[in-house]
Coordinates of C-alpha atoms in Angstrom, one line a residue:
L1 CA 0.0 0.0 0.0
E2 CA 1.1 3.6 -0.7
F3 CA 0.0 7.0 0.6
K4 CA 1.0 9.9 -1.5
G5 CA 3.8 7.8 -3.0
V6 CA 5.1 6.7 0.4
P7 CA 5.0 2.9 1.1
I8 CA 3.1 2.0 4.2
L9 CA 2.5 -1.3 5.9
P10 CA -0.9 -3.1 5.3
I11 CA -3.4 -2.8 8.1
P12 CA -4.0 -6.2 9.8
Y13 CA -7.6 -7.4 9.8
I14 CA -9.6 -10.2 11.3
S15 CA -11.9 -12.2 9.1
F16 CA -14.8 -14.4 10.1
P17 CA -16.6 -17.2 8.1
L18 CA -20.0 -16.0 6.7
S19 CA -21.5 -19.4 6.7
E20 CA -21.6 -22.6 8.8
K21 CA -18.3 -23.7 7.2
R22 CA -15.4 -23.7 9.7
K23 CA -12.3 -21.7 9.0
S24 CA -8.7 -22.0 10.2
G25 CA -7.2 -19.0 12.1
L26 CA -6.4 -17.4 15.4
L27 CA -9.0 -17.5 18.1
P28 CA -9.5 -14.8 20.8
P29 CA -6.7 -15.0 23.4
S30 CA -7.1 -15.6 27.1
I31 CA -5.4 -13.1 29.5
G32 CA -5.3 -13.5 33.2
I33 CA -3.4 -12.6 36.4
D34 CA -3.1 -14.1 39.8
N35 CA -0.7 -14.2 42.7
V36 CA 0.7 -17.7 41.8
N37 CA 1.2 -17.8 38.0
G38 CA 1.5 -14.0 37.6
V39 CA 0.4 -12.6 34.2
E40 CA -0.7 -15.3 31.8
Y41 CA -1.3 -14.9 28.0
D42 CA -2.8 -17.9 26.1
Q43 CA -3.1 -17.8 22.3
P44 CA -5.1 -20.6 20.6
Y45 CA -5.1 -21.4 16.9
Y46 CA -7.9 -23.4 15.2
W47 CA -6.9 -25.7 12.3
N48 CA -9.7 -26.9 10.0
I49 CA -8.0 -30.0 8.7
A50 CA -11.0 -31.7 7.0
P51 CA -14.8 -31.8 7.4
N52 CA -14.4 -34.7 9.8
R53 CA -11.1 -33.6 11.5
D54 CA -9.9 -30.5 13.3
A55 CA -7.3 -29.4 15.8
T56 CA -6.9 -26.5 18.3
L57 CA -3.3 -25.6 19.1
H58 CA -2.2 -23.1 21.8
A59 CA 0.8 -21.6 23.4
A60 CA 0.7 -19.9 26.8
L61 CA 3.1 -17.8 28.7
M62 CA 2.9 -17.7 32.5
A63 CA 5.2 -15.0 33.9
K64 CA 6.1 -17.0 37.1
R65 CA 6.1 -20.5 35.6
G66 CA 7.2 -20.5 32.0
V67 CA 5.9 -21.6 28.6
N68 CA 3.1 -24.1 28.2
V69 CA 2.1 -25.6 24.8
G70 CA -0.7 -28.0 24.0
G71 CA -3.4 -29.0 21.6
E72 CA -6.5 -31.0 20.9
F73 CA -7.2 -33.2 17.9
R74 CA -10.7 -34.4 17.0
Y75 CA -11.8 -37.0 14.5
L76 CA -15.1 -38.3 13.4
E77 CA -15.5 -41.4 11.1
P78 CA -18.6 -43.5 10.2
D79 CA -17.5 -46.3 12.5
Y80 CA -15.4 -44.5 15.1
N81 CA -14.7 -41.1 16.7
G82 CA -12.4 -39.7 19.3
T83 CA -10.4 -36.8 20.9
V84 CA -6.7 -36.5 21.7
R85 CA -5.4 -33.8 24.1
A86 CA -1.9 -33.1 25.3
E87 CA -0.1 -30.4 27.4
L88 CA 3.6 -29.8 28.0
M89 CA 5.5 -27.3 30.1
P90 CA 9.2 -28.1 29.6
S91 CA 10.3 -26.3 32.7
D92 CA 8.0 -25.1 35.5
S93 CA 10.0 -22.4 37.4
L94 CA 7.9 -22.8 40.6
R95 CA 8.0 -26.6 40.8
E96 CA 11.4 -26.9 39.1
R97 CA 10.4 -29.8 36.9
M98 CA 8.7 -30.7 33.6
R99 CA 4.9 -30.8 33.7
W100 CA 2.7 -32.7 31.3
S101 CA -0.7 -34.2 30.8
Y102 CA -2.5 -36.2 28.1
G103 CA -6.0 -37.6 27.4
L104 CA -7.4 -39.9 24.8
Q105 CA -11.0 -40.9 24.2
H106 CA -11.9 -43.3 21.5
T107 CA -15.2 -45.1 20.7
G108 CA -15.9 -47.3 17.7
S109 CA -16.2 -50.6 16.0
V110 CA -14.7 -52.3 13.0
P111 CA -16.5 -55.0 10.9
S112 CA -14.5 -58.2 10.3
P113 CA -15.1 -61.6 8.8
I114 CA -15.6 -63.1 12.4
G115 CA -18.0 -60.4 13.6
A116 CA -17.9 -56.8 14.8
L117 CA -14.9 -55.7 16.8
G118 CA -15.3 -52.8 19.2
L119 CA -12.6 -50.7 20.9
N120 CA -13.2 -48.1 23.6
L121 CA -10.5 -46.1 25.3
N122 CA -10.6 -43.5 28.1
L123 CA -7.1 -42.6 29.1
H124 CA -5.9 -39.7 31.3
R125 CA -2.6 -39.1 32.9
V126 CA -0.6 -36.2 34.4
S127 CA 3.0 -35.7 35.4
D128 CA 2.6 -35.3 39.2
D129 CA 0.3 -35.1 42.2
N130 CA 0.1 -31.3 42.2
Y131 CA -1.1 -31.0 38.6
W132 CA -4.8 -30.8 39.6
R133 CA -4.0 -28.0 42.0
D134 CA -1.7 -25.9 39.7
F135 CA -3.6 -26.3 36.4
T136 CA -7.3 -26.4 37.4
T137 CA -8.3 -25.0 34.0
R138 CA -5.5 -26.1 31.7
G139 CA -6.1 -27.8 28.5
T140 CA -7.8 -26.7 25.2
G141 CA -10.9 -28.7 26.1
R142 CA -11.0 -27.5 29.7
T143 CA -12.1 -31.0 30.6
D144 CA -13.0 -31.9 34.1
A145 CA -11.0 -35.1 33.9
L146 CA -7.7 -33.3 34.3
T147 CA -8.9 -31.4 37.3
Q148 CA -10.0 -34.5 39.3
R149 CA -7.7 -36.4 41.6
L150 CA -8.7 -39.8 40.2
L151 CA -7.7 -40.3 36.6
P152 CA -8.7 -43.4 34.8
S153 CA -7.0 -45.4 32.1
D154 CA -9.7 -47.6 30.8
A155 CA -9.5 -49.8 27.7
S156 CA -11.9 -52.5 26.5
L157 CA -12.1 -54.7 23.4
S158 CA -15.3 -56.4 22.5
W159 CA -16.6 -58.9 19.9
G160 CA -20.1 -60.0 19.1
R161 CA -21.7 -62.3 16.6
S162 CA -25.1 -63.9 16.5
D163 CA -26.0 -65.0 20.1
M164 CA -22.4 -64.7 21.5
S165 CA -20.3 -61.8 22.7
L166 CA -16.8 -61.6 24.2
S167 CA -15.2 -58.6 26.0
L168 CA -11.7 -57.9 27.4
R169 CA -11.2 -54.9 29.7
T170 CA -8.6 -53.4 31.9
L171 CA -8.8 -50.3 34.2
K172 CA -6.0 -48.6 36.2
W173 CA -6.3 -45.4 38.2
Q174 CA -3.8 -42.6 38.8
T175 CA -4.5 -41.1 42.3
L176 CA -3.3 -37.6 42.8
Q177 CA -2.6 -37.5 46.5
D178 CA -2.7 -34.4 48.8
V179 CA -0.8 -34.7 52.1
S180 CA -3.5 -32.6 53.9
A181 CA -6.4 -34.6 52.5
P182 CA -5.3 -38.1 51.4
I183 CA -7.8 -40.4 49.6
V184 CA -7.9 -44.1 49.4
P185 CA -7.1 -45.3 45.8
P186 CA -9.9 -47.3 44.2
Y187 CA -9.3 -50.9 43.1
D188 CA -7.7 -51.4 39.7
R189 CA -9.3 -53.9 37.3
P190 CA -6.8 -56.4 36.1
P191 CA -7.5 -57.8 32.6
Q192 CA -11.1 -59.1 32.8
L193 CA -12.4 -61.6 30.2
H194 CA -16.2 -61.9 29.9
W195 CA -18.1 -64.3 27.6
R196 CA -21.8 -64.3 27.1
Y197 CA -24.1 -66.7 25.3
A198 CA -27.7 -65.7 25.1
P199 CA -29.7 -67.7 22.5
S200 CA -32.8 -65.8 21.3
S201 CA -34.8 -68.9 20.6
L202 CA -34.6 -72.5 21.7
A203 CA -36.5 -75.6 20.6
G204 CA -40.2 -75.7 21.7
G205 CA -40.4 -71.8 21.6
L206 CA -38.4 -71.4 24.8
D207 CA -36.3 -68.2 25.3
V208 CA -33.3 -67.8 27.6

């Protein structure tokens, strides 16, 4: 651009989609201040990958802690869907250590020659016991799972065909302890195998 023959810089502008179609670009930032983290600036970016996939990336600067980066990826297919989240602070100046968290949720089934195979995942883990206290609202999804003190890692695989079904499941908890208010960890579920046979019709018109 020029003004009276003198080059000038273009004026930045913000554009918005005029329809229901999603659009990649910067989202409004979050700015906050408190007596623990100090001034915090969080800038998210939305990436419209495909009609059935998208991602939200963000970078945050906490004056007293350091830099925190993270993101969320979502996918939606005819037979399965899920969400993946992750956060990383390479060096927390207050705790003097690396901080991280991740979460994965997946639900779906896949047809096969031997019957439908289903896979369900609900995984959540954080780096340390103080994560729930220090980052009560961290994460692009702002999920409650990362602010709780009991974080599950639950996985199950199932199969069904005709009158029979088979499932394999395991569940393990991460318990975030507080010295001033300890809690009793729940029981983990070691690999559990479950088989069910339920015929819909028997001879003589009997049902089971």
